[in-house]
mmCIF file of C-alpha atoms in Angstrom:
data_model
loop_
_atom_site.group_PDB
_atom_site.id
_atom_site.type_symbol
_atom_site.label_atom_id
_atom_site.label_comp_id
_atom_site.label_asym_id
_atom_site.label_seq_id
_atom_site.Cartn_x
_atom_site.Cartn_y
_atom_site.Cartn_z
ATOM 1 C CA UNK A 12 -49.956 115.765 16.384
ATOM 2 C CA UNK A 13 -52.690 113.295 16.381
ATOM 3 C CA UNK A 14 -56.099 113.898 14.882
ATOM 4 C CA UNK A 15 -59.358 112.008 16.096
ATOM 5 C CA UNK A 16 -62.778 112.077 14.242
ATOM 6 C CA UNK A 17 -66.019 111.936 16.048
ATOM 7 C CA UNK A 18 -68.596 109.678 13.951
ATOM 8 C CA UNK A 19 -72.006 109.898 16.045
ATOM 9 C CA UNK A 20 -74.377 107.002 14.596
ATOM 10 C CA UNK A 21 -76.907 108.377 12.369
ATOM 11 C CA UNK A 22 -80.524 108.139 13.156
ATOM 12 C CA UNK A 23 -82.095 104.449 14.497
ATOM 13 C CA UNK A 24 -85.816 103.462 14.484
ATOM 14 C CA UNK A 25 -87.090 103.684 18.242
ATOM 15 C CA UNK A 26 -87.638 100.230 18.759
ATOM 16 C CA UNK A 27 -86.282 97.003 17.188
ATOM 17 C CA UNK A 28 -87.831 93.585 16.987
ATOM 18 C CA UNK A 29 -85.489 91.677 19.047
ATOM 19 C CA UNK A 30 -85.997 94.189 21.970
ATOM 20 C CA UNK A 31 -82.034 94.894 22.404
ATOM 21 C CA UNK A 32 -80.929 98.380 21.829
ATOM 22 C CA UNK A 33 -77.872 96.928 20.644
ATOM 23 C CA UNK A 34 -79.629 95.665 17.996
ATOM 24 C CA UNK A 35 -81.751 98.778 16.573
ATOM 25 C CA UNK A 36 -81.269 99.730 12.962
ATOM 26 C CA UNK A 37 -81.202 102.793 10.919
ATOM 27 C CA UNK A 38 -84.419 104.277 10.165
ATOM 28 C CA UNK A 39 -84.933 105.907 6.760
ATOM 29 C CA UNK A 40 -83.605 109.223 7.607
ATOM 30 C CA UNK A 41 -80.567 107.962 9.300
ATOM 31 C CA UNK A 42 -79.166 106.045 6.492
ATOM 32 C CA UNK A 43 -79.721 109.144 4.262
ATOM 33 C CA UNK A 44 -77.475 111.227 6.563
ATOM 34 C CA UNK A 45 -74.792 108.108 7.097
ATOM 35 C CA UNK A 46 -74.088 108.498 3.283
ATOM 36 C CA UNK A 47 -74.528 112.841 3.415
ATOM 37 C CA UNK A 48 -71.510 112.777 6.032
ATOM 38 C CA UNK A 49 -69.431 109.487 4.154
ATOM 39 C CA UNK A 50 -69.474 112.210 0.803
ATOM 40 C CA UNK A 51 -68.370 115.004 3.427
ATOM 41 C CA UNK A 52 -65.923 113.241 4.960
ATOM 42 C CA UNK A 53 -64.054 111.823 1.837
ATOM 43 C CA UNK A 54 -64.447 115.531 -0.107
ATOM 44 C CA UNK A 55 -63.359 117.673 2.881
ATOM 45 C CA UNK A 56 -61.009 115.810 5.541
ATOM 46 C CA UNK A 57 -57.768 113.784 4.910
ATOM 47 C CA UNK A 58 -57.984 109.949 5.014
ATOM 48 C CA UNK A 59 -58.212 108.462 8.222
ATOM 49 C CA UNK A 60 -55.508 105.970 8.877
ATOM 50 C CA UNK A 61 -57.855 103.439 11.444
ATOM 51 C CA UNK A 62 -61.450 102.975 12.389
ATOM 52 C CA UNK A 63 -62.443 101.868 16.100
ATOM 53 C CA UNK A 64 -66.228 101.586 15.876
ATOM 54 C CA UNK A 65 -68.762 99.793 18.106
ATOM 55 C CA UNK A 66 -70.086 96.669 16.738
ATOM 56 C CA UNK A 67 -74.076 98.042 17.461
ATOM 57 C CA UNK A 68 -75.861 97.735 14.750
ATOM 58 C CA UNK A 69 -76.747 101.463 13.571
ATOM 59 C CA UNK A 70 -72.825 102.316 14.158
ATOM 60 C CA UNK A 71 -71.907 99.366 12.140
ATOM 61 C CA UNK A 72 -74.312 100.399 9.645
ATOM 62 C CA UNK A 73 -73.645 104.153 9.207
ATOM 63 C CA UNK A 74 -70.077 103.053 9.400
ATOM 64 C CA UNK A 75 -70.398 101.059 6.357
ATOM 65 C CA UNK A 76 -72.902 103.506 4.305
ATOM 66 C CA UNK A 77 -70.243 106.799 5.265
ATOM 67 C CA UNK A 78 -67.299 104.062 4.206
ATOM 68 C CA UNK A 79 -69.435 103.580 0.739
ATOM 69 C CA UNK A 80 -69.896 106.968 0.029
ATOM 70 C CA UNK A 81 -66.057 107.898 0.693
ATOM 71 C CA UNK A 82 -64.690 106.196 -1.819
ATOM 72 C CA UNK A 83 -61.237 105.904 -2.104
ATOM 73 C CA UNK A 84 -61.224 108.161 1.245
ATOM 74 C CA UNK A 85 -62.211 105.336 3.109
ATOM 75 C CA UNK A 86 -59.523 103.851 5.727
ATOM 76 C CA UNK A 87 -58.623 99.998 5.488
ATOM 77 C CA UNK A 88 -57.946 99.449 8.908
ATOM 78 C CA UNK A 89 -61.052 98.429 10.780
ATOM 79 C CA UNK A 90 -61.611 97.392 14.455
ATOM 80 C CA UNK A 91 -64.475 96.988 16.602
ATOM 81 C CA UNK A 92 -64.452 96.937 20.289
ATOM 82 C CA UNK A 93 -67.551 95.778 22.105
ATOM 83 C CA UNK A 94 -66.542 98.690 25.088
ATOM 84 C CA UNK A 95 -67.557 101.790 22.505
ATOM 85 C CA UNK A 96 -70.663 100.369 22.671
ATOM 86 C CA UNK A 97 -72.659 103.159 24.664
ATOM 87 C CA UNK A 98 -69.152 104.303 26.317
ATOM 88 C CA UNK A 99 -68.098 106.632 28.626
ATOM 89 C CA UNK A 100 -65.643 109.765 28.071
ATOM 90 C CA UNK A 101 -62.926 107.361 29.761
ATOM 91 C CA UNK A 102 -63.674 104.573 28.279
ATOM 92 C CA UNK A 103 -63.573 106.077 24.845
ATOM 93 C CA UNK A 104 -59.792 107.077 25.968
ATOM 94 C CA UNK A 105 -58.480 103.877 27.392
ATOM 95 C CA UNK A 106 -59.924 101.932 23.820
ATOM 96 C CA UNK A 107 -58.137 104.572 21.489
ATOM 97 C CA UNK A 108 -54.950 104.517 24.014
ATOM 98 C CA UNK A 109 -54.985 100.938 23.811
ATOM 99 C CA UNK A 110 -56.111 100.173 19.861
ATOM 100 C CA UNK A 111 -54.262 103.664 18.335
ATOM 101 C CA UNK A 112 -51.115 102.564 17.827
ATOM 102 C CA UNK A 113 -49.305 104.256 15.145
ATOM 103 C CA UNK A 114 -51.886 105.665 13.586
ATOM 104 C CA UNK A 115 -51.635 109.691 13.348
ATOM 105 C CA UNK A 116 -55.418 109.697 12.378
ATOM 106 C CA UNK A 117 -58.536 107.516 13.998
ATOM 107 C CA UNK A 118 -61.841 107.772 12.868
ATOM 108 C CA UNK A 119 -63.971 106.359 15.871
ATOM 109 C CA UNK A 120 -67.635 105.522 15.110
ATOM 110 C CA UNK A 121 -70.272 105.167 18.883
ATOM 111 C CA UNK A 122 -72.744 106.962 20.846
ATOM 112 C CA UNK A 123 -73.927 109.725 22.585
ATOM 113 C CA UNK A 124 -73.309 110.610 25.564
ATOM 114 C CA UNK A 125 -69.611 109.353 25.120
ATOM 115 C CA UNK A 126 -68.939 110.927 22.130
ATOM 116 C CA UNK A 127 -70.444 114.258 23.435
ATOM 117 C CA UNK A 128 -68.531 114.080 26.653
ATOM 118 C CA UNK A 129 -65.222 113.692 24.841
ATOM 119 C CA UNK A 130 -65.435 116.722 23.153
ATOM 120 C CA UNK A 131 -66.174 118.760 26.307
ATOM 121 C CA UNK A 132 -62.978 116.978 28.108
ATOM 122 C CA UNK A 133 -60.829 117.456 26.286
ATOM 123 C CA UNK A 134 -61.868 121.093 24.885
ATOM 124 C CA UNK A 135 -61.007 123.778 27.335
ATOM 125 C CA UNK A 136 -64.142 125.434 28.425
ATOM 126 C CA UNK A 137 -62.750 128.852 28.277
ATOM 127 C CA UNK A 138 -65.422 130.567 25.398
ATOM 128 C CA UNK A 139 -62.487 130.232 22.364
ATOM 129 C CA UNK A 140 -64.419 128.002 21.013
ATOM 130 C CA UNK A 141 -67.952 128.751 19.193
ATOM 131 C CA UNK A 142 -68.061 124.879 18.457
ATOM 132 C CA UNK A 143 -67.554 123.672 21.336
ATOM 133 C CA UNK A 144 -70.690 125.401 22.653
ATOM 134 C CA UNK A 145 -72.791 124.075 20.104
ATOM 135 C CA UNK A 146 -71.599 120.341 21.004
ATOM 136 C CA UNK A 147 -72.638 121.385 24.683
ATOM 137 C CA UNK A 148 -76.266 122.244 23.710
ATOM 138 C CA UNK A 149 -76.320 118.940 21.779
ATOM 139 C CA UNK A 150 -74.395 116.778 19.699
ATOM 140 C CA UNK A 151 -76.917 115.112 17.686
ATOM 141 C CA UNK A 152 -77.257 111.641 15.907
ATOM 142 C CA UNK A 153 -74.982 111.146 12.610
ATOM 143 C CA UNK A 154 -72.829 114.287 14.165
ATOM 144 C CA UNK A 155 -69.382 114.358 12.639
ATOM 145 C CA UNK A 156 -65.854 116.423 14.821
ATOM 146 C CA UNK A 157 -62.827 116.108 14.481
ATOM 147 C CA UNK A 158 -60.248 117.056 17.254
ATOM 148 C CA UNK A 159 -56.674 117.490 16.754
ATOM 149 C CA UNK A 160 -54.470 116.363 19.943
ATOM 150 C CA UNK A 161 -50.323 118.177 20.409
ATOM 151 C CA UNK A 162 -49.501 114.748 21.285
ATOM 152 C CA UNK A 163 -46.738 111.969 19.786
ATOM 153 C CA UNK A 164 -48.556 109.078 21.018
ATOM 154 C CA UNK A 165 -51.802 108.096 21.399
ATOM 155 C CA UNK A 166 -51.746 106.561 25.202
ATOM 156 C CA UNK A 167 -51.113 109.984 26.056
ATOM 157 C CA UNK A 168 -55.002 111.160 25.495
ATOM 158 C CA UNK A 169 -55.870 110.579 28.759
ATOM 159 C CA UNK A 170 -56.226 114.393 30.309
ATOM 160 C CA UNK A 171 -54.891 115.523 26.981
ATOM 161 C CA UNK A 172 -56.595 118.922 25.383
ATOM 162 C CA UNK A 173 -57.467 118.863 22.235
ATOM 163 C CA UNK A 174 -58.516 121.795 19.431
ATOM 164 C CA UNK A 175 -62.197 121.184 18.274
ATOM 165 C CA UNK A 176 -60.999 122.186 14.353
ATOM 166 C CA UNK A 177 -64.714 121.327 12.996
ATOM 167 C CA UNK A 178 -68.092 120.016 13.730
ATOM 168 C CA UNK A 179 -70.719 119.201 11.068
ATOM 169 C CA UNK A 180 -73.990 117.948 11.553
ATOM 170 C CA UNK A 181 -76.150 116.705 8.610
ATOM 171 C CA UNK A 182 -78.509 118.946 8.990
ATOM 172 C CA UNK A 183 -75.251 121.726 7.916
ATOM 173 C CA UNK A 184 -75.008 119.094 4.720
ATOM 174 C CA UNK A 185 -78.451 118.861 4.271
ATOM 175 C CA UNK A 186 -81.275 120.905 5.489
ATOM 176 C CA UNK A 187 -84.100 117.779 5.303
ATOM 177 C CA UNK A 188 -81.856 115.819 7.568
ATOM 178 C CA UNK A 189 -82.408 118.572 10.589
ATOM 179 C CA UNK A 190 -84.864 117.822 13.387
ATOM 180 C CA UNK A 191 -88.476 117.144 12.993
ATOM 181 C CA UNK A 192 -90.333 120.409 12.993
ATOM 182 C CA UNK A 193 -93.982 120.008 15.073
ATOM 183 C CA UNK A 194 -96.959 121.455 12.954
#
């Protein structure tokens, strides 16, 4: 059995100086739901036993604000791979086939659509699951899953299904982290 967590980024400003995507930071409201989900995460789920996590700059920061706010919770092992940067469903697979090792646990920190898209591959589309069709309305920024995989070894995801055991968004932490409302 091996157990992957879904760490969306939390919310970025729109634009950022340099012009790069890559290099847009956290607004305000982002880094207030980065350290809501760290406090979930360390209270509610079992350690993690690695990180892979895209070295952008709002996943390396809401990494590192949900890693303060764990606590002791917080893995050790930490590596970032350039290719989770704005990845693909496949892509997301061959880095965690590649990087996972013997870890039984990952906690893997990118962006949407990739994250999104992993969820609905490797969750059978066949209406068991009530989260599931939440993720495929929208999995929005600092969104947190975890899926548990009936696998011994992670270069086996590929094609693999996986049980979607829980979703939280930090809007279900907080209710002032939801989406702007229009007056």
């Amino acid at each position: 059995m091996k157990r992957l967590g879904l760490l969306r980024h939390a919310k970025s400003e729109e634009d950022q100086s340099s012009g790069y995507d890559f290099d847009r930071e956290l607004s305000a409201k982002g880094r207030r739901a980065a350290e809501a989900m760290g406090r979930h995460i360390g209270k509610k789920v079992a350690p993690f036993d690695r990180i892979l996590a895209s070295p952008a700059r709002r996943a390396q920061e809401t990494l590192n604000i949900a890693l303060d706010a764990m606590g002791k919770a917080a893995p050790v092992d930490r590596i970032e791979d350039r290719r989770l940067y704005l990845a693909t469903s496949d892509s997301i697979d061959e880095v965690v086939a590649q990087l996972g090792g013997d870890a039984d646990s990952i906690l893997l920190v990118a962006h949407n659509p990739g994250l999104e898209d992993v969820v609905l591959d490797h969750v059978p589309n066949d209406g068991s699951s009530r989260l599931r069709d939440i993720v495929a309305v929208k999995y929005p920024t600092g969104a947190f899953a975890i899926l548990e995989f009936d696998i011994d070894d992670w270069s086996s995801i590929g094609g693999a299904t996986a049980r979607l055991i829980s979703l939280t968004r930090p809007r279900d932490i907080d209710p002032t982290l939801g989406p702007e409302i229009a007056r």
